[in-house]
mmCIF file of C-alpha atoms in Angstrom:
data_model
loop_
_atom_site.group_PDB
_atom_site.id
_atom_site.type_symbol
_atom_site.label_atom_id
_atom_site.label_comp_id
_atom_site.label_asym_id
_atom_site.label_seq_id
_atom_site.Cartn_x
_atom_site.Cartn_y
_atom_site.Cartn_z
ATOM 1 C CA MET A 181 10.893 -19.241 -41.646
ATOM 2 C CA ARG A 182 7.803 -19.804 -44.251
ATOM 3 C CA PHE A 183 8.437 -22.238 -47.490
ATOM 4 C CA LEU A 184 5.809 -22.395 -49.944
ATOM 5 C CA HIS A 185 5.604 -26.171 -50.964
ATOM 6 C CA THR A 186 5.230 -26.632 -54.831
ATOM 7 C CA SER A 187 5.490 -30.327 -56.540
ATOM 8 C CA ASP A 188 5.321 -31.286 -60.519
ATOM 9 C CA TRP A 189 5.958 -28.696 -62.702
ATOM 10 C CA HIS A 190 6.719 -30.603 -65.777
ATOM 11 C CA ILE A 191 7.872 -28.198 -67.745
ATOM 12 C CA GLY A 192 7.367 -28.693 -71.672
ATOM 13 C CA ARG A 193 4.150 -30.988 -70.812
ATOM 14 C CA THR A 194 1.484 -31.178 -73.888
ATOM 15 C CA PHE A 195 -2.214 -31.574 -73.815
ATOM 16 C CA HIS A 196 -4.244 -33.599 -76.120
ATOM 17 C CA GLY A 197 -0.987 -31.786 -78.636
ATOM 18 C CA TYR A 198 -1.216 -28.161 -78.242
ATOM 19 C CA SER A 199 1.942 -27.000 -76.087
ATOM 20 C CA THR A 200 1.318 -25.892 -71.743
ATOM 21 C CA LEU A 201 4.650 -23.523 -72.014
ATOM 22 C CA GLU A 202 2.613 -20.468 -72.619
ATOM 23 C CA ALA A 203 -0.216 -21.422 -69.779
ATOM 24 C CA LEU A 204 2.652 -22.997 -67.632
ATOM 25 C CA SER A 205 5.059 -19.746 -67.354
ATOM 26 C CA GLY A 206 1.546 -17.730 -66.460
ATOM 27 C CA VAL A 207 1.009 -19.759 -63.664
ATOM 28 C CA LEU A 208 4.702 -19.523 -62.374
ATOM 29 C CA ASP A 209 4.312 -15.503 -63.424
ATOM 30 C CA ALA A 210 2.519 -15.871 -59.555
ATOM 31 C CA ILE A 211 4.628 -17.313 -57.844
ATOM 32 C CA PRO A 212 6.699 -14.088 -57.234
ATOM 33 C CA SER A 213 3.859 -12.089 -56.128
ATOM 34 C CA ILE A 214 2.463 -14.586 -53.582
ATOM 35 C CA VAL A 215 6.225 -14.508 -52.246
ATOM 36 C CA ARG A 216 6.221 -10.852 -51.278
ATOM 37 C CA GLU A 217 2.401 -10.948 -50.187
ATOM 38 C CA HIS A 218 2.719 -14.089 -47.716
ATOM 39 C CA HIS A 219 6.699 -12.806 -47.000
ATOM 40 C CA VAL A 220 7.667 -16.509 -47.920
ATOM 41 C CA ASP A 221 11.298 -17.844 -47.464
ATOM 42 C CA ALA A 222 11.541 -20.355 -49.835
ATOM 43 C CA VAL A 223 9.816 -22.184 -52.833
ATOM 44 C CA LEU A 224 9.700 -25.513 -52.310
ATOM 45 C CA VAL A 225 9.285 -28.360 -55.954
ATOM 46 C CA ALA A 226 8.995 -31.482 -55.377
ATOM 47 C CA GLY A 227 9.928 -33.328 -58.549
ATOM 48 C CA ASP A 228 9.310 -33.324 -62.197
ATOM 49 C CA VAL A 229 10.163 -30.150 -62.338
ATOM 50 C CA PHE A 230 10.251 -31.252 -66.310
ATOM 51 C CA ASP A 231 8.487 -32.978 -68.637
ATOM 52 C CA SER A 232 10.917 -34.970 -70.750
ATOM 53 C CA THR A 233 14.297 -36.217 -69.930
ATOM 54 C CA THR A 234 15.819 -34.072 -72.401
ATOM 55 C CA PRO A 235 14.641 -30.698 -72.467
ATOM 56 C CA SER A 236 13.600 -28.041 -75.431
ATOM 57 C CA GLY A 237 15.527 -24.656 -75.315
ATOM 58 C CA ALA A 238 11.743 -22.966 -74.661
ATOM 59 C CA ALA A 239 11.257 -25.584 -71.642
ATOM 60 C CA LEU A 240 14.777 -23.783 -70.153
ATOM 61 C CA GLU A 241 14.238 -20.788 -70.490
ATOM 62 C CA VAL A 242 10.653 -21.012 -68.849
ATOM 63 C CA LEU A 243 11.430 -22.719 -65.787
ATOM 64 C CA THR A 244 15.100 -19.628 -65.650
ATOM 65 C CA ALA A 245 12.361 -16.550 -65.788
ATOM 66 C CA ALA A 246 10.867 -18.206 -62.974
ATOM 67 C CA ILE A 247 13.446 -19.307 -60.665
ATOM 68 C CA ARG A 248 14.829 -15.442 -62.004
ATOM 69 C CA ALA A 249 11.576 -14.104 -60.348
ATOM 70 C CA ILE A 250 11.019 -15.724 -57.623
ATOM 71 C CA ARG A 251 14.938 -14.606 -56.834
ATOM 72 C CA ALA A 252 14.036 -10.700 -57.391
ATOM 73 C CA ALA A 253 11.093 -11.130 -55.142
ATOM 74 C CA GLY A 254 13.650 -12.525 -52.058
ATOM 75 C CA ALA A 255 13.397 -16.266 -52.132
ATOM 76 C CA VAL A 256 15.470 -19.170 -51.720
ATOM 77 C CA VAL A 257 14.358 -21.592 -54.608
ATOM 78 C CA VAL A 258 15.281 -25.459 -53.276
ATOM 79 C CA LEU A 259 14.064 -28.160 -56.691
ATOM 80 C CA SER A 260 14.673 -32.160 -55.792
ATOM 81 C CA SER A 261 14.214 -34.461 -59.139
ATOM 82 C CA GLY A 262 11.352 -36.364 -60.496
ATOM 83 C CA ASN A 263 11.164 -39.411 -62.574
ATOM 84 C CA HIS A 264 10.172 -37.265 -65.667
ATOM 85 C CA ASP A 265 13.621 -35.317 -64.899
ATOM 86 C CA SER A 266 17.219 -36.230 -66.042
ATOM 87 C CA ALA A 267 19.170 -36.398 -62.875
ATOM 88 C CA ALA A 268 22.345 -34.754 -64.520
ATOM 89 C CA ARG A 269 20.696 -32.025 -67.032
ATOM 90 C CA LEU A 270 18.379 -30.897 -63.942
ATOM 91 C CA GLY A 271 21.514 -31.095 -61.922
ATOM 92 C CA PHE A 272 24.260 -29.219 -64.383
ATOM 93 C CA GLN A 273 26.090 -26.311 -62.498
ATOM 94 C CA SER A 274 23.444 -26.987 -58.942
ATOM 95 C CA GLU A 275 27.130 -26.137 -56.948
ATOM 96 C CA TRP A 276 27.269 -22.861 -59.204
ATOM 97 C CA ALA A 277 23.702 -21.913 -58.881
ATOM 98 C CA ALA A 278 23.937 -22.505 -54.746
ATOM 99 C CA PHE A 279 26.045 -19.507 -54.369
ATOM 100 C CA GLY A 280 22.677 -17.374 -56.579
ATOM 101 C CA GLY A 281 20.813 -19.385 -54.262
ATOM 102 C CA VAL A 282 18.679 -21.800 -56.537
ATOM 103 C CA HIS A 283 19.880 -25.013 -54.499
ATOM 104 C CA VAL A 284 19.393 -28.373 -56.544
ATOM 105 C CA ARG A 285 19.283 -31.531 -55.210
ATOM 106 C CA ALA A 286 19.202 -33.976 -58.376
ATOM 107 C CA VAL A 287 21.973 -36.650 -58.040
ATOM 108 C CA ALA A 288 21.803 -39.858 -55.535
ATOM 109 C CA GLY A 289 24.007 -40.718 -52.552
ATOM 110 C CA ALA A 290 25.517 -40.119 -49.145
ATOM 111 C CA ALA A 291 26.547 -36.326 -49.815
ATOM 112 C CA THR A 292 23.293 -34.939 -50.744
ATOM 113 C CA LEU A 293 21.666 -35.866 -48.004
ATOM 114 C CA GLN A 294 24.734 -34.827 -45.516
ATOM 115 C CA GLU A 295 24.403 -31.103 -46.760
ATOM 116 C CA PRO A 296 20.727 -30.067 -46.161
ATOM 117 C CA VAL A 297 20.005 -26.427 -47.351
ATOM 118 C CA LEU A 298 20.828 -24.204 -44.118
ATOM 119 C CA LEU A 299 18.408 -20.958 -43.951
ATOM 120 C CA THR A 300 18.795 -19.094 -40.555
ATOM 121 C CA ASP A 301 15.590 -17.525 -38.883
ATOM 122 C CA GLU A 302 15.716 -15.975 -35.445
ATOM 123 C CA HIS A 303 15.039 -19.824 -34.053
ATOM 124 C CA GLY A 304 17.952 -20.539 -35.802
ATOM 125 C CA GLU A 305 18.906 -23.198 -38.311
ATOM 126 C CA VAL A 306 15.855 -25.031 -40.775
ATOM 127 C CA ALA A 307 17.617 -27.763 -42.344
ATOM 128 C CA VAL A 308 15.823 -28.565 -46.124
ATOM 129 C CA TYR A 309 16.563 -32.290 -47.571
ATOM 130 C CA GLY A 310 16.174 -32.840 -50.833
ATOM 131 C CA ILE A 311 15.380 -36.377 -51.847
ATOM 132 C CA PRO A 312 16.537 -37.398 -55.220
ATOM 133 C CA TYR A 313 13.828 -39.499 -56.842
ATOM 134 C CA LEU A 314 15.591 -42.686 -56.480
ATOM 135 C CA GLU A 315 15.569 -45.449 -58.557
ATOM 136 C CA PRO A 316 15.515 -49.101 -56.616
ATOM 137 C CA LEU A 317 16.944 -50.874 -59.718
ATOM 138 C CA LEU A 318 19.603 -48.825 -60.034
ATOM 139 C CA LEU A 319 19.963 -48.764 -56.693
ATOM 140 C CA ARG A 320 20.278 -51.762 -55.930
ATOM 141 C CA GLY A 321 24.371 -52.290 -55.343
ATOM 142 C CA SER A 322 24.355 -49.251 -52.945
ATOM 143 C CA LEU A 323 22.444 -49.890 -50.629
ATOM 144 C CA PRO A 324 22.559 -51.648 -47.555
ATOM 145 C CA GLU A 325 22.322 -55.664 -47.504
ATOM 146 C CA GLY A 326 18.619 -57.105 -47.330
ATOM 147 C CA THR A 327 17.047 -53.246 -48.707
ATOM 148 C CA PRO A 328 13.425 -54.042 -50.808
ATOM 149 C CA SER A 329 13.754 -52.626 -54.010
ATOM 150 C CA THR A 330 10.983 -50.612 -53.827
ATOM 151 C CA GLN A 331 10.320 -47.005 -53.672
ATOM 152 C CA ALA A 332 9.636 -47.793 -49.462
ATOM 153 C CA GLY A 333 12.493 -49.040 -49.071
ATOM 154 C CA VAL A 334 14.925 -47.403 -50.895
ATOM 155 C CA LEU A 335 13.214 -44.011 -49.237
ATOM 156 C CA GLU A 336 13.681 -45.515 -45.752
ATOM 157 C CA VAL A 337 16.925 -46.459 -46.279
ATOM 158 C CA ALA A 338 17.121 -42.229 -47.324
ATOM 159 C CA MET A 339 14.823 -41.061 -44.564
ATOM 160 C CA ASP A 340 17.137 -42.513 -42.037
ATOM 161 C CA ALA A 341 20.204 -40.364 -43.314
ATOM 162 C CA VAL A 342 18.063 -37.754 -43.028
ATOM 163 C CA ARG A 343 17.257 -38.330 -39.369
ATOM 164 C CA THR A 344 20.641 -38.923 -38.221
ATOM 165 C CA ASP A 345 22.204 -35.594 -40.056
ATOM 166 C CA ALA A 346 19.092 -33.750 -38.495
ATOM 167 C CA ALA A 347 19.501 -35.015 -35.006
ATOM 168 C CA ALA A 348 23.332 -34.660 -35.128
ATOM 169 C CA ARG A 349 22.776 -31.297 -36.252
ATOM 170 C CA GLY A 350 20.189 -29.839 -33.771
ATOM 171 C CA VAL A 351 17.676 -28.039 -36.145
ATOM 172 C CA ARG A 352 13.922 -28.208 -37.202
ATOM 173 C CA SER A 353 13.873 -29.710 -41.052
ATOM 174 C CA LEU A 354 11.819 -30.287 -43.720
ATOM 175 C CA VAL A 355 12.119 -33.028 -46.586
ATOM 176 C CA LEU A 356 11.126 -33.378 -50.524
ATOM 177 C CA ALA A 357 10.586 -36.525 -51.816
ATOM 178 C CA HIS A 358 8.708 -37.803 -54.988
ATOM 179 C CA CYS A 359 6.723 -40.879 -54.558
ATOM 180 C CA PHE A 360 3.517 -42.435 -53.977
ATOM 181 C CA ALA A 361 2.893 -42.032 -50.201
ATOM 182 C CA GLY A 362 0.141 -42.938 -48.212
ATOM 183 C CA ALA A 363 -1.972 -43.067 -51.767
ATOM 184 C CA SER A 364 -4.424 -45.516 -53.288
ATOM 185 C CA LEU A 365 -4.958 -47.472 -56.628
ATOM 186 C CA ALA A 366 -7.412 -45.154 -57.153
ATOM 187 C CA GLU A 367 -5.756 -41.538 -56.132
ATOM 188 C CA ALA A 368 -2.981 -42.045 -58.348
ATOM 189 C CA GLU A 369 -3.797 -43.640 -61.475
ATOM 190 C CA GLY A 370 -4.567 -41.410 -64.594
ATOM 191 C CA LEU A 371 -2.056 -39.113 -62.815
ATOM 192 C CA GLU A 372 1.253 -40.190 -63.423
ATOM 193 C CA ARG A 373 3.085 -43.052 -65.531
ATOM 194 C CA ASP A 374 4.900 -44.948 -62.268
ATOM 195 C CA ILE A 375 3.792 -48.662 -63.203
ATOM 196 C CA THR A 376 6.092 -51.007 -61.099
ATOM 197 C CA ALA A 377 5.748 -54.828 -61.191
ATOM 198 C CA GLY A 378 3.006 -55.936 -59.387
ATOM 199 C CA GLY A 379 1.322 -52.607 -59.629
ATOM 200 C CA LEU A 380 2.533 -49.074 -57.307
ATOM 201 C CA ASP A 381 5.332 -48.781 -55.414
ATOM 202 C CA ILE A 382 3.203 -46.786 -52.492
ATOM 203 C CA VAL A 383 5.361 -46.183 -49.766
ATOM 204 C CA PRO A 384 3.900 -45.642 -45.387
ATOM 205 C CA THR A 385 3.703 -42.871 -44.542
ATOM 206 C CA SER A 386 5.027 -43.122 -41.650
ATOM 207 C CA THR A 387 9.034 -43.400 -43.507
ATOM 208 C CA PHE A 388 8.621 -39.552 -42.843
ATOM 209 C CA GLU A 389 8.263 -39.526 -39.331
ATOM 210 C CA GLY A 390 10.517 -37.475 -37.649
ATOM 211 C CA VAL A 391 11.104 -34.854 -39.960
ATOM 212 C CA ASP A 392 9.067 -31.099 -39.159
ATOM 213 C CA TYR A 393 7.082 -31.312 -42.687
ATOM 214 C CA ALA A 394 7.282 -33.643 -45.733
ATOM 215 C CA ALA A 395 6.495 -31.976 -49.409
ATOM 216 C CA LEU A 396 5.732 -34.228 -52.031
ATOM 217 C CA GLY A 397 5.773 -34.665 -55.148
ATOM 218 C CA HIS A 398 4.182 -37.315 -58.169
ATOM 219 C CA ILE A 399 0.806 -36.853 -57.743
ATOM 220 C CA HIS A 400 -1.285 -34.382 -59.441
ATOM 221 C CA GLY A 401 -4.127 -33.250 -57.150
ATOM 222 C CA ARG A 402 -3.308 -31.680 -53.794
ATOM 223 C CA GLN A 403 -3.958 -34.344 -50.567
ATOM 224 C CA THR A 404 -3.337 -34.121 -46.852
ATOM 225 C CA LEU A 405 -2.016 -37.281 -45.895
ATOM 226 C CA THR A 406 -0.899 -35.813 -42.325
ATOM 227 C CA ASP A 407 -0.384 -32.303 -41.130
ATOM 228 C CA SER A 408 3.388 -32.694 -41.977
ATOM 229 C CA ILE A 409 2.729 -35.060 -45.238
ATOM 230 C CA ARG A 410 1.335 -33.490 -47.598
ATOM 231 C CA TYR A 411 1.085 -33.082 -51.858
ATOM 232 C CA SER A 412 0.841 -30.117 -53.294
ATOM 233 C CA GLY A 413 -0.472 -31.240 -56.734
ATOM 234 C CA ALA A 414 0.693 -29.745 -60.190
ATOM 235 C CA PRO A 415 0.383 -25.998 -60.836
ATOM 236 C CA LEU A 416 -1.637 -27.315 -64.313
ATOM 237 C CA HIS A 417 -4.853 -29.022 -65.132
ATOM 238 C CA PHE A 418 -2.476 -30.911 -67.636
ATOM 239 C CA THR A 419 -5.629 -34.149 -67.464
ATOM 240 C CA PHE A 420 -9.543 -33.237 -67.832
ATOM 241 C CA GLY A 421 -9.855 -35.611 -65.134
ATOM 242 C CA GLU A 422 -7.726 -33.052 -63.082
ATOM 243 C CA GLY A 423 -10.073 -29.771 -63.752
ATOM 244 C CA GLY A 424 -12.148 -28.722 -61.513
ATOM 245 C CA LYS A 425 -9.724 -29.933 -58.567
ATOM 246 C CA PRO A 426 -7.709 -26.712 -56.432
ATOM 247 C CA ARG A 427 -4.119 -25.764 -58.359
ATOM 248 C CA GLY A 428 -1.576 -23.694 -55.937
ATOM 249 C CA GLY A 429 1.087 -24.613 -53.203
ATOM 250 C CA TRP A 430 0.352 -24.838 -49.442
ATOM 251 C CA LEU A 431 2.542 -22.560 -47.496
ATOM 252 C CA VAL A 432 4.208 -23.777 -44.662
ATOM 253 C CA ASP A 433 5.147 -21.768 -41.393
ATOM 254 C CA VAL A 434 8.053 -23.284 -39.060
ATOM 255 C CA GLY A 435 8.121 -22.224 -36.017
ATOM 256 C CA ALA A 436 11.037 -22.664 -32.863
ATOM 257 C CA GLY A 437 9.433 -25.633 -32.013
ATOM 258 C CA GLY A 438 9.190 -26.779 -35.271
ATOM 259 C CA LEU A 439 5.538 -26.867 -37.660
ATOM 260 C CA GLU A 440 2.865 -24.611 -36.755
ATOM 261 C CA ARG A 441 0.410 -24.217 -39.390
ATOM 262 C CA VAL A 442 -0.193 -25.484 -42.691
ATOM 263 C CA THR A 443 -2.670 -22.520 -45.345
ATOM 264 C CA TRP A 444 -3.127 -23.448 -49.299
ATOM 265 C CA VAL A 445 -2.895 -20.663 -51.963
ATOM 266 C CA ASP A 446 -4.402 -20.632 -54.823
ATOM 267 C CA LEU A 447 -2.979 -20.059 -57.933
ATOM 268 C CA PRO A 448 -4.649 -18.747 -61.163
ATOM 269 C CA VAL A 449 -5.817 -21.404 -63.599
ATOM 270 C CA PRO A 450 -5.321 -19.994 -66.888
ATOM 271 C CA ARG A 451 -8.718 -21.615 -69.094
ATOM 272 C CA GLU A 452 -11.311 -24.527 -67.583
ATOM 273 C CA MET A 453 -11.979 -27.295 -68.632
ATOM 274 C CA THR A 454 -15.346 -28.710 -69.104
ATOM 275 C CA THR A 455 -16.955 -32.210 -69.751
ATOM 276 C CA LEU A 456 -19.800 -31.933 -72.406
ATOM 277 C CA ARG A 457 -21.739 -34.467 -72.300
ATOM 278 C CA GLY A 458 -25.463 -34.706 -75.745
ATOM 279 C CA THR A 459 -24.969 -35.095 -78.974
ATOM 280 C CA LEU A 460 -23.303 -33.198 -81.758
ATOM 281 C CA ASP A 461 -26.377 -31.251 -81.804
ATOM 282 C CA GLU A 462 -27.092 -30.393 -78.719
ATOM 283 C CA LEU A 463 -23.618 -29.207 -77.982
ATOM 284 C CA LEU A 464 -24.094 -26.926 -80.855
ATOM 285 C CA ALA A 465 -27.401 -25.994 -80.511
ATOM 286 C CA SER A 466 -28.098 -25.295 -76.055
ATOM 287 C CA PRO A 467 -27.206 -21.835 -74.718
ATOM 288 C CA ALA A 468 -26.636 -23.607 -71.647
ATOM 289 C CA HIS A 469 -23.123 -24.570 -72.889
ATOM 290 C CA ALA A 470 -21.909 -20.940 -73.661
ATOM 291 C CA PRO A 471 -19.861 -20.430 -70.583
ATOM 292 C CA ALA A 472 -18.042 -23.086 -71.881
ATOM 293 C CA GLU A 473 -16.539 -21.625 -75.391
ATOM 294 C CA GLN A 474 -13.967 -20.332 -74.021
ATOM 295 C CA HIS A 475 -12.449 -23.713 -72.287
ATOM 296 C CA TRP A 476 -11.053 -26.886 -72.757
ATOM 297 C CA VAL A 477 -13.646 -29.171 -73.968
ATOM 298 C CA ARG A 478 -14.134 -32.826 -73.706
ATOM 299 C CA ALA A 479 -17.028 -33.934 -75.676
ATOM 300 C CA VAL A 480 -18.947 -36.665 -74.902
ATOM 301 C CA LEU A 481 -21.674 -37.338 -77.542
ATOM 302 C CA THR A 482 -24.545 -39.384 -77.356
ATOM 303 C CA ASP A 483 -25.782 -39.525 -80.613
ATOM 304 C CA ASP A 484 -26.741 -43.385 -81.877
ATOM 305 C CA VAL A 485 -24.528 -42.696 -85.246
ATOM 306 C CA ARG A 486 -20.856 -41.234 -85.219
ATOM 307 C CA PRO A 487 -20.783 -37.599 -86.655
ATOM 308 C CA LEU A 488 -18.889 -37.010 -89.571
ATOM 309 C CA ASP A 489 -16.955 -33.569 -89.669
ATOM 310 C CA SER A 490 -17.284 -33.803 -85.620
ATOM 311 C CA MET A 491 -14.879 -32.407 -84.505
ATOM 312 C CA ARG A 492 -14.404 -29.125 -86.716
ATOM 313 C CA ARG A 493 -18.156 -28.628 -86.201
ATOM 314 C CA LEU A 494 -17.281 -28.582 -82.738
ATOM 315 C CA GLN A 495 -14.050 -26.521 -83.101
ATOM 316 C CA GLN A 496 -16.338 -24.198 -84.515
ATOM 317 C CA ARG A 497 -18.631 -23.261 -81.369
ATOM 318 C CA PHE A 498 -15.807 -24.080 -78.886
ATOM 319 C CA PRO A 499 -12.301 -23.241 -80.296
ATOM 320 C CA TYR A 500 -10.652 -25.126 -77.286
ATOM 321 C CA CYS A 501 -12.084 -28.414 -77.490
ATOM 322 C CA ALA A 502 -9.399 -31.092 -76.936
ATOM 323 C CA LEU A 503 -11.475 -34.492 -76.757
ATOM 324 C CA ILE A 504 -14.265 -36.449 -78.189
ATOM 325 C CA GLU A 505 -15.568 -39.618 -76.946
ATOM 326 C CA PHE A 506 -18.751 -41.601 -78.147
ATOM 327 C CA ALA A 507 -21.040 -43.024 -75.962
ATOM 328 C CA PRO A 508 -24.366 -43.607 -77.830
ATOM 329 C CA SER A 509 -27.861 -42.996 -75.904
ATOM 330 C CA SER A 510 -29.190 -46.689 -76.712
ATOM 331 C CA PRO A 511 -28.099 -49.446 -76.064
ATOM 332 C CA GLU A 512 -26.114 -51.684 -78.192
ATOM 333 C CA GLN A 513 -28.324 -54.626 -79.961
ATOM 334 C CA HIS A 514 -27.637 -58.310 -78.928
ATOM 335 C CA ALA A 515 -25.002 -57.163 -76.376
ATOM 336 C CA ALA A 516 -24.226 -60.412 -75.705
ATOM 337 C CA ALA A 517 -23.765 -62.223 -79.361
ATOM 338 C CA GLY A 518 -20.167 -61.308 -80.287
ATOM 339 C CA TYR A 519 -19.846 -59.980 -84.527
ATOM 340 C CA ALA A 520 -19.149 -63.139 -86.110
ATOM 341 C CA ALA A 521 -22.951 -64.422 -84.357
ATOM 342 C CA ARG A 522 -24.581 -61.299 -86.037
ATOM 343 C CA VAL A 523 -23.747 -61.701 -89.513
ATOM 344 C CA SER A 524 -23.893 -65.625 -89.417
ATOM 345 C CA ALA A 525 -27.499 -65.741 -90.007
ATOM 346 C CA GLY A 526 -27.387 -62.634 -93.087
ATOM 347 C CA ARG A 527 -29.225 -64.809 -96.050
ATOM 348 C CA SER A 528 -27.791 -62.813 -98.780
ATOM 349 C CA ASP A 529 -24.701 -60.165 -98.732
ATOM 350 C CA THR A 530 -26.932 -56.562 -97.805
ATOM 351 C CA ASP A 531 -27.792 -58.736 -95.021
ATOM 352 C CA LEU A 532 -23.762 -59.127 -94.175
ATOM 353 C CA VAL A 533 -23.325 -55.318 -95.093
ATOM 354 C CA ASP A 534 -26.449 -54.531 -92.949
ATOM 355 C CA GLY A 535 -25.274 -56.221 -89.863
ATOM 356 C CA PHE A 536 -21.322 -55.253 -90.338
ATOM 357 C CA LEU A 537 -22.579 -51.596 -89.233
ATOM 358 C CA ALA A 538 -24.876 -52.811 -87.104
ATOM 359 C CA PHE A 539 -22.174 -54.170 -84.804
ATOM 360 C CA VAL A 540 -19.834 -51.416 -85.788
ATOM 361 C CA ARG A 541 -22.807 -48.572 -84.916
ATOM 362 C CA ARG A 542 -23.944 -50.240 -81.835
ATOM 363 C CA GLY A 543 -27.237 -51.660 -83.526
ATOM 364 C CA ASN A 544 -28.028 -49.138 -86.550
ATOM 365 C CA GLY A 545 -28.071 -50.842 -89.546
ATOM 366 C CA LEU A 546 -28.534 -49.698 -92.840
ATOM 367 C CA SER A 547 -30.974 -47.023 -93.602
ATOM 368 C CA ASP A 548 -33.620 -47.131 -96.428
ATOM 369 C CA ASP A 549 -31.559 -44.422 -98.771
ATOM 370 C CA GLU A 550 -28.119 -46.961 -97.622
ATOM 371 C CA ARG A 551 -29.733 -50.282 -98.280
ATOM 372 C CA ASP A 552 -30.970 -48.575 -101.934
ATOM 373 C CA LEU A 553 -26.896 -47.719 -102.829
ATOM 374 C CA VAL A 554 -25.463 -51.366 -101.500
ATOM 375 C CA THR A 555 -27.768 -53.474 -103.605
ATOM 376 C CA LYS A 556 -27.220 -51.481 -106.089
ATOM 377 C CA GLN A 557 -23.432 -51.133 -106.330
ATOM 378 C CA LEU A 558 -23.697 -55.661 -105.099
ATOM 379 C CA ALA A 559 -25.794 -55.749 -108.255
ATOM 380 C CA GLN A 560 -22.934 -53.928 -109.965
ATOM 381 C CA LEU A 561 -19.964 -55.683 -109.026
ATOM 382 C CA GLY A 562 -21.655 -59.286 -109.943
ATOM 383 C CA ALA A 563 -22.545 -58.060 -113.214
ATOM 384 C CA GLU A 564 -19.189 -57.752 -113.806
ATOM 385 C CA SER A 565 -17.856 -60.557 -112.059
#
């Protein structure tokens, strides 16, 4: 039996103010072709189906179209909730959806883990357990006494229930979960906003032992923790930090004896992301940057003085320039001194203005023309007072 492991669709997320619905819809349109080409039996979505607990009507339409196309291609769909999803909204009418081959696991509870999605091949049944996103604080009263109020604690309880049920059924098993598992802070930082008291709530990989495959979500780049515990990452680049990382999913083959192989399959990238560095004039003039003219662009400007109207000017050449950062090439003068120390030595009002501009411009004070203008204006103010 073959599964396609995906996660973190984040339908409805914006990218620096731009909607991603059209781009994501185009990427999800490629999944039915993968289902047909690779004879996929079930498509798995391991959490964060939506980016918001209150998805828009347009976001609901994107999900509906994607699921309809996947089902038409012949695959069952199994979705579990993530921390961005509303369990109630995602799980609404899930009982009826299951009759159409769309299985949603969003509501936490023993019944969820004791009623896996059962699929059958020539070797018997395969049980797919979708663990909804488990918020430790909300589940505190229903956990066994002594369970730590952490993701690791609640997921260990959930996995104990999964292992017990799978053993009783005598079936091969897969589990979907949404968490930071075995991920370092550097890997997780900037990719998600699930921060707990004391830092990120890390789940050990040992939590997922005892099943044939763990399809994880929450981290937006693909990762292999073990042969049988993996992240697929998001289908779309949602930040410049993710640019260049592959987008796709894992094809998971389960044979008579359990997991047999896992291979990667790419999804299309609708628009590449590029970071350009240089002065504004260099970025606007250099022919070397021509390939980036239709990319999403982050421009790191190295001008010593911030250029005026830089975004508008950049977008004349790079229509999809979405972010500007400033990193002047010249070192800041008197780096050890604070602003008050820099201006305290001023012997005139003009010198004070010069000191202020040297601070905000990273060492570049008044130009000759500016000094002349400031001197004249200060003299005029002095005459009027």
